[in-house]
Amino acid sequence: MENRLKHHRELHGWSQGELARRLGVSRQTINAVETDKYDPSLPLALRMAKLFQVSVPNLFIDHWEPEE
């Protein structure tokens, strides 16, 4: 899965701490998501997408394809 959270955060000029504050989570959570050590819950992924005004698949791109 391709994680674009850091890209969108940096586009807004926000630190990990600022993004964490806006989402109501810890800075460590943001760091863990950005470094692929933690997959966010669906509610958190939805809040992230809403904050950046993008879709969840734009933040977390899944390259998996089902077998036919």
JSON list of C-alpha atoms in Angstrom, two decimals:
[
{"chain": "A", "resi": 1, "resn": "MET", "atom": "CA", "xyz": [0.00, 0.00, 0.00]},
{"chain": "A", "resi": 2, "resn": "GLU", "atom": "CA", "xyz": [1.28, 3.45, -0.89]},
{"chain": "A", "resi": 3, "resn": "ASN", "atom": "CA", "xyz": [0.89, 5.96, 1.93]},
{"chain": "A", "resi": 4, "resn": "ARG", "atom": "CA", "xyz": [0.60, 9.63, 0.87]},
{"chain": "A", "resi": 5, "resn": "LEU", "atom": "CA", "xyz": [-0.12, 11.17, 4.29]},
{"chain": "A", "resi": 6, "resn": "LYS", "atom": "CA", "xyz": [3.29, 12.84, 4.58]},
{"chain": "A", "resi": 7, "resn": "HIS", "atom": "CA", "xyz": [2.93, 14.32, 1.09]},
{"chain": "A", "resi": 8, "resn": "HIS", "atom": "CA", "xyz": [-0.42, 15.93, 1.91]},
{"chain": "A", "resi": 9, "resn": "ARG", "atom": "CA", "xyz": [0.77, 17.08, 5.35]},
{"chain": "A", "resi": 10, "resn": "GLU", "atom": "CA", "xyz": [3.81, 18.79, 3.84]},
{"chain": "A", "resi": 11, "resn": "LEU", "atom": "CA", "xyz": [1.66, 20.43, 1.13]},
{"chain": "A", "resi": 12, "resn": "HIS", "atom": "CA", "xyz": [-0.20, 22.16, 3.96]},
{"chain": "A", "resi": 13, "resn": "GLY", "atom": "CA", "xyz": [3.05, 23.08, 5.72]},
{"chain": "A", "resi": 14, "resn": "TRP", "atom": "CA", "xyz": [2.06, 21.22, 8.88]},
{"chain": "A", "resi": 15, "resn": "SER", "atom": "CA", "xyz": [4.36, 19.41, 11.28]},
{"chain": "A", "resi": 16, "resn": "GLN", "atom": "CA", "xyz": [3.44, 15.96, 12.52]},
{"chain": "A", "resi": 17, "resn": "GLY", "atom": "CA", "xyz": [2.47, 17.61, 15.81]},
{"chain": "A", "resi": 18, "resn": "GLU", "atom": "CA", "xyz": [0.16, 20.10, 14.09]},
{"chain": "A", "resi": 19, "resn": "LEU", "atom": "CA", "xyz": [-1.55, 17.37, 12.08]},
{"chain": "A", "resi": 20, "resn": "ALA", "atom": "CA", "xyz": [-1.92, 15.27, 15.23]},
{"chain": "A", "resi": 21, "resn": "ARG", "atom": "CA", "xyz": [-3.51, 18.21, 17.05]},
{"chain": "A", "resi": 22, "resn": "ARG", "atom": "CA", "xyz": [-5.98, 18.80, 14.22]},
{"chain": "A", "resi": 23, "resn": "LEU", "atom": "CA", "xyz": [-6.96, 15.10, 14.19]},
{"chain": "A", "resi": 24, "resn": "GLY", "atom": "CA", "xyz": [-7.03, 14.60, 17.97]},
{"chain": "A", "resi": 25, "resn": "VAL", "atom": "CA", "xyz": [-4.31, 11.92, 18.01]},
{"chain": "A", "resi": 26, "resn": "SER", "atom": "CA", "xyz": [-0.71, 11.79, 19.19]},
{"chain": "A", "resi": 27, "resn": "ARG", "atom": "CA", "xyz": [2.28, 12.85, 17.11]},
{"chain": "A", "resi": 28, "resn": "GLN", "atom": "CA", "xyz": [3.55, 9.30, 17.52]},
{"chain": "A", "resi": 29, "resn": "THR", "atom": "CA", "xyz": [0.42, 8.02, 15.76]},
{"chain": "A", "resi": 30, "resn": "ILE", "atom": "CA", "xyz": [1.06, 10.30, 12.79]},
{"chain": "A", "resi": 31, "resn": "ASN", "atom": "CA", "xyz": [4.69, 9.20, 12.67]},
{"chain": "A", "resi": 32, "resn": "ALA", "atom": "CA", "xyz": [3.69, 5.52, 12.80]},
{"chain": "A", "resi": 33, "resn": "VAL", "atom": "CA", "xyz": [1.18, 5.96, 9.96]},
{"chain": "A", "resi": 34, "resn": "GLU", "atom": "CA", "xyz": [3.67, 7.89, 7.81]},
{"chain": "A", "resi": 35, "resn": "THR", "atom": "CA", "xyz": [6.38, 5.25, 8.30]},
{"chain": "A", "resi": 36, "resn": "ASP", "atom": "CA", "xyz": [4.01, 2.33, 7.58]},
{"chain": "A", "resi": 37, "resn": "LYS", "atom": "CA", "xyz": [4.28, 0.98, 11.13]},
{"chain": "A", "resi": 38, "resn": "TYR", "atom": "CA", "xyz": [0.57, 1.48, 11.79]},
{"chain": "A", "resi": 39, "resn": "ASP", "atom": "CA", "xyz": [-2.52, 1.37, 9.58]},
{"chain": "A", "resi": 40, "resn": "PRO", "atom": "CA", "xyz": [-5.06, 3.94, 10.73]},
{"chain": "A", "resi": 41, "resn": "SER", "atom": "CA", "xyz": [-8.54, 2.88, 11.73]},
{"chain": "A", "resi": 42, "resn": "LEU", "atom": "CA", "xyz": [-11.28, 3.60, 9.23]},
{"chain": "A", "resi": 43, "resn": "PRO", "atom": "CA", "xyz": [-12.63, 6.55, 11.28]},
{"chain": "A", "resi": 44, "resn": "LEU", "atom": "CA", "xyz": [-9.13, 8.09, 11.46]},
{"chain": "A", "resi": 45, "resn": "ALA", "atom": "CA", "xyz": [-8.52, 7.54, 7.73]},
{"chain": "A", "resi": 46, "resn": "LEU", "atom": "CA", "xyz": [-11.85, 9.22, 6.98]},
{"chain": "A", "resi": 47, "resn": "ARG", "atom": "CA", "xyz": [-10.96, 12.22, 9.20]},
{"chain": "A", "resi": 48, "resn": "MET", "atom": "CA", "xyz": [-7.57, 12.51, 7.47]},
{"chain": "A", "resi": 49, "resn": "ALA", "atom": "CA", "xyz": [-9.21, 12.47, 4.04]},
{"chain": "A", "resi": 50, "resn": "LYS", "atom": "CA", "xyz": [-11.81, 15.03, 5.10]},
{"chain": "A", "resi": 51, "resn": "LEU", "atom": "CA", "xyz": [-9.14, 17.31, 6.56]},
{"chain": "A", "resi": 52, "resn": "PHE", "atom": "CA", "xyz": [-7.10, 17.23, 3.32]},
{"chain": "A", "resi": 53, "resn": "GLN", "atom": "CA", "xyz": [-10.25, 17.30, 1.13]},
{"chain": "A", "resi": 54, "resn": "VAL", "atom": "CA", "xyz": [-9.22, 14.16, -0.75]},
{"chain": "A", "resi": 55, "resn": "SER", "atom": "CA", "xyz": [-10.60, 10.62, -0.90]},
{"chain": "A", "resi": 56, "resn": "VAL", "atom": "CA", "xyz": [-9.24, 7.85, 1.33]},
{"chain": "A", "resi": 57, "resn": "PRO", "atom": "CA", "xyz": [-7.86, 6.03, -1.76]},
{"chain": "A", "resi": 58, "resn": "ASN", "atom": "CA", "xyz": [-5.94, 9.21, -2.60]},
{"chain": "A", "resi": 59, "resn": "LEU", "atom": "CA", "xyz": [-4.20, 9.05, 0.81]},
{"chain": "A", "resi": 60, "resn": "PHE", "atom": "CA", "xyz": [-3.75, 5.29, 0.98]},
{"chain": "A", "resi": 61, "resn": "ILE", "atom": "CA", "xyz": [-3.32, 3.77, -2.48]},
{"chain": "A", "resi": 62, "resn": "ASP", "atom": "CA", "xyz": [-3.81, 0.00, -2.57]},
{"chain": "A", "resi": 63, "resn": "HIS", "atom": "CA", "xyz": [-2.17, -1.62, -5.58]},
{"chain": "A", "resi": 64, "resn": "TRP", "atom": "CA", "xyz": [-3.79, -5.00, -4.86]},
{"chain": "A", "resi": 65, "resn": "GLU", "atom": "CA", "xyz": [-5.87, -6.49, -7.66]},
{"chain": "A", "resi": 66, "resn": "PRO", "atom": "CA", "xyz": [-8.22, -9.45, -7.21]},
{"chain": "A", "resi": 67, "resn": "GLU", "atom": "CA", "xyz": [-7.49, -12.63, -9.12]},
{"chain": "A", "resi": 68, "resn": "GLU", "atom": "CA", "xyz": [-9.91, -13.48, -11.88]}
]
